Protein backbone atom coordinates (compact mmCIF):
# COMPACT_ATOMS: atom_id res chain seq x y z
CA UNK A 1 0.00 0.00 0.00
CA UNK A 2 1.06 3.59 -0.67
CA UNK A 3 0.23 6.70 1.35
CA UNK A 4 0.35 10.21 -0.11
CA UNK A 5 0.34 13.33 2.06
CA UNK A 6 -0.08 16.72 0.42
CA UNK A 7 0.69 20.17 1.76
CA UNK A 8 1.02 23.74 0.54
CA UNK A 9 -2.46 24.75 -0.56
CA UNK A 10 -4.12 27.98 0.47
CA UNK A 11 -5.51 31.33 -0.61
CA UNK A 12 -3.52 33.51 -2.99
CA UNK A 13 -4.23 36.60 -5.05
CA UNK A 14 -4.27 36.47 -8.86
CA UNK A 15 -0.73 36.61 -10.18
CA UNK A 16 0.65 35.04 -7.03
CA UNK A 17 2.50 31.79 -6.44
CA UNK A 18 2.10 28.64 -4.39
CA UNK A 19 4.15 25.49 -4.03
CA UNK A 20 2.47 22.14 -3.40
CA UNK A 21 4.31 19.15 -1.96
CA UNK A 22 3.34 15.50 -1.80
CA UNK A 23 5.29 12.91 0.15
CA UNK A 24 4.81 9.25 -0.70
CA UNK A 25 5.48 6.39 1.69
CA UNK A 26 4.88 2.67 1.78
CA UNK A 27 5.52 0.03 -0.87
CA UNK A 28 6.65 2.26 -3.74
CA UNK A 29 7.69 0.53 -6.92
CA UNK A 30 10.69 2.00 -8.73
CA UNK A 31 8.79 2.41 -12.02
CA UNK A 32 6.15 5.01 -11.41
CA UNK A 33 4.77 8.38 -12.31
CA UNK A 34 3.82 11.02 -9.78
CA UNK A 35 1.61 13.92 -10.57
CA UNK A 36 -1.09 16.39 -9.75
CA UNK A 37 -4.72 16.48 -10.77
CA UNK A 38 -7.33 19.05 -9.85
CA UNK A 39 -11.08 19.25 -9.54
CA UNK A 40 -13.08 22.45 -9.51
CA UNK A 41 -16.69 22.53 -8.27
CA UNK A 42 -19.04 20.98 -10.80
CA UNK A 43 -16.22 19.85 -13.07
CA UNK A 44 -14.48 16.51 -13.60
CA UNK A 45 -11.03 15.83 -12.22
CA UNK A 46 -8.36 16.84 -14.74
CA UNK A 47 -4.66 16.25 -15.14
CA UNK A 48 -2.39 19.16 -14.24
CA UNK A 49 1.10 17.68 -14.56
CA UNK A 50 2.93 14.38 -14.25
CA UNK A 51 6.56 13.36 -13.96
CA UNK A 52 7.91 9.86 -14.47
CA UNK A 53 10.57 8.29 -12.31
CA UNK A 54 12.97 8.62 -15.26
CA UNK A 55 12.26 12.33 -15.57
CA UNK A 56 9.86 13.00 -18.52
CA UNK A 57 7.21 15.58 -17.70
CA UNK A 58 3.73 16.21 -19.04
CA UNK A 59 1.61 19.33 -18.54
CA UNK A 60 -1.94 20.37 -19.27
CA UNK A 61 -2.01 23.10 -21.90
CA UNK A 62 -3.67 25.49 -19.49
CA UNK A 63 -0.69 25.45 -17.10
CA UNK A 64 2.25 25.26 -19.49
CA UNK A 65 4.72 28.07 -18.84
CA UNK A 66 3.21 28.80 -15.41
CA UNK A 67 3.51 25.54 -13.44
CA UNK A 68 6.59 23.39 -12.93
CA UNK A 69 6.56 19.84 -11.62
CA UNK A 70 9.61 18.25 -10.03
CA UNK A 71 10.40 15.27 -7.86
CA UNK A 72 12.94 13.96 -5.40
CA UNK A 73 13.37 10.24 -5.99
CA UNK A 74 15.31 9.78 -2.75
CA UNK A 75 12.51 11.18 -0.58
CA UNK A 76 9.69 10.07 -2.93
CA UNK A 77 8.33 13.60 -2.94
CA UNK A 78 6.74 15.49 -5.81
CA UNK A 79 6.41 19.26 -6.00
CA UNK A 80 4.25 21.61 -8.04
CA UNK A 81 5.46 25.19 -8.30
CA UNK A 82 2.55 27.32 -9.43
CA UNK A 83 3.24 30.84 -10.68
CA UNK A 84 1.03 33.49 -12.29
CA UNK A 85 -2.01 31.92 -10.68
CA UNK A 86 -5.42 32.75 -12.09
CA UNK A 87 -8.92 32.46 -10.61
CA UNK A 88 -9.63 29.51 -12.91
CA UNK A 89 -6.81 27.60 -11.18
CA UNK A 90 -9.04 27.42 -8.11
CA UNK A 91 -9.68 23.77 -7.31
CA UNK A 92 -8.87 20.92 -4.98
CA UNK A 93 -5.49 19.58 -6.05
CA UNK A 94 -4.86 15.85 -5.68
CA UNK A 95 -1.52 14.10 -5.65
CA UNK A 96 -1.35 10.88 -7.64
CA UNK A 97 1.13 8.04 -7.83
CA UNK A 98 0.74 5.56 -10.66
CA UNK A 99 2.81 2.41 -10.22
CA UNK A 100 3.59 0.09 -13.12
CA UNK A 101 3.95 -3.63 -12.40
CA UNK A 102 2.26 -5.68 -15.10
CA UNK A 103 -0.50 -3.08 -15.02
CA UNK A 104 -1.09 0.41 -13.72
CA UNK A 105 -2.11 1.02 -10.10
CA UNK A 106 -3.28 4.45 -8.92
CA UNK A 107 -2.94 5.90 -5.44
CA UNK A 108 -4.38 9.27 -4.37
CA UNK A 109 -3.80 11.84 -1.70
CA UNK A 110 -6.60 13.45 0.28
CA UNK A 111 -6.48 16.70 -1.70
CA UNK A 112 -5.50 20.25 -0.84
CA UNK A 113 -7.54 23.35 -1.61
CA UNK A 114 -6.06 26.09 -3.79
CA UNK A 115 -8.09 29.29 -4.02
CA UNK A 116 -7.07 32.17 -6.26
CA UNK A 117 -9.05 35.27 -5.43
CA UNK A 118 -8.62 38.95 -4.74
C-alpha positions as MATLAB code, in Angstrom:
seq = 'XXXXXXXXXXXXXXXXXXXXXXXXXXXXXXXXXXXXXXXXXXXXXXXXXXXXXXXXXXXXXXXXXXXXXXXXXXXXXXXXXXXXXXXXXXXXXXXXXXXXXXXXXXXXXXXXXXXXXX';
ca = [
       0.000    0.000    0.000;
       1.059    3.590   -0.667;
       0.229    6.701    1.345;
       0.354   10.211   -0.109;
       0.344   13.325    2.059;
      -0.085   16.718    0.416;
       0.693   20.169    1.762;
       1.015   23.735    0.545;
      -2.460   24.747   -0.558;
      -4.123   27.984    0.472;
      -5.508   31.334   -0.607;
      -3.518   33.514   -2.989;
      -4.234   36.600   -5.046;
      -4.266   36.471   -8.859;
      -0.730   36.607  -10.185;
       0.650   35.044   -7.029;
       2.498   31.791   -6.441;
       2.095   28.639   -4.389;
       4.146   25.487   -4.028;
       2.471   22.145   -3.398;
       4.306   19.155   -1.960;
       3.343   15.501   -1.795;
       5.287   12.910    0.146;
       4.810    9.251   -0.702;
       5.476    6.389    1.686;
       4.883    2.667    1.785;
       5.521    0.031   -0.873;
       6.654    2.260   -3.735;
       7.693    0.529   -6.920;
      10.690    1.995   -8.729;
       8.789    2.410  -12.016;
       6.150    5.011  -11.406;
       4.772    8.378  -12.309;
       3.820   11.018   -9.778;
       1.607   13.919  -10.573;
      -1.089   16.389   -9.754;
      -4.721   16.479  -10.769;
      -7.329   19.054   -9.853;
     -11.078   19.249   -9.537;
     -13.077   22.452   -9.515;
     -16.686   22.530   -8.265;
     -19.035   20.982  -10.802;
     -16.223   19.845  -13.071;
     -14.481   16.509  -13.598;
     -11.027   15.830  -12.224;
      -8.362   16.837  -14.737;
      -4.659   16.250  -15.141;
      -2.391   19.161  -14.240;
       1.096   17.679  -14.561;
       2.930   14.381  -14.247;
       6.556   13.357  -13.964;
       7.911    9.862  -14.467;
      10.575    8.289  -12.309;
      12.969    8.616  -15.262;
      12.260   12.334  -15.574;
       9.865   12.996  -18.516;
       7.212   15.578  -17.696;
       3.729   16.205  -19.042;
       1.612   19.334  -18.541;
      -1.939   20.374  -19.267;
      -2.013   23.098  -21.904;
      -3.668   25.492  -19.488;
      -0.691   25.448  -17.096;
       2.254   25.264  -19.487;
       4.721   28.073  -18.841;
       3.214   28.799  -15.415;
       3.512   25.543  -13.437;
       6.593   23.385  -12.927;
       6.559   19.837  -11.618;
       9.612   18.252  -10.030;
      10.400   15.272   -7.860;
      12.938   13.960   -5.397;
      13.369   10.239   -5.991;
      15.306    9.780   -2.748;
      12.511   11.181   -0.581;
       9.693   10.073   -2.925;
       8.329   13.601   -2.942;
       6.742   15.493   -5.808;
       6.406   19.259   -5.995;
       4.254   21.608   -8.040;
       5.465   25.187   -8.304;
       2.547   27.322   -9.427;
       3.235   30.841  -10.684;
       1.030   33.488  -12.292;
      -2.007   31.922  -10.684;
      -5.423   32.752  -12.090;
      -8.919   32.463  -10.612;
      -9.628   29.508  -12.906;
      -6.815   27.598  -11.183;
      -9.044   27.419   -8.113;
      -9.676   23.768   -7.312;
      -8.869   20.918   -4.982;
      -5.487   19.575   -6.053;
      -4.860   15.848   -5.683;
      -1.521   14.097   -5.646;
      -1.348   10.878   -7.639;
       1.133    8.041   -7.832;
       0.740    5.557  -10.664;
       2.806    2.412  -10.220;
       3.592    0.086  -13.121;
       3.953   -3.630  -12.405;
       2.262   -5.683  -15.096;
      -0.498   -3.082  -15.020;
      -1.093    0.412  -13.723;
      -2.109    1.020  -10.103;
      -3.280    4.446   -8.917;
      -2.940    5.902   -5.439;
      -4.380    9.269   -4.373;
      -3.800   11.840   -1.695;
      -6.599   13.449    0.277;
      -6.484   16.700   -1.698;
      -5.497   20.247   -0.845;
      -7.540   23.355   -1.613;
      -6.063   26.091   -3.788;
      -8.094   29.293   -4.018;
      -7.073   32.171   -6.263;
      -9.049   35.271   -5.431;
      -8.620   38.951   -4.741;
];
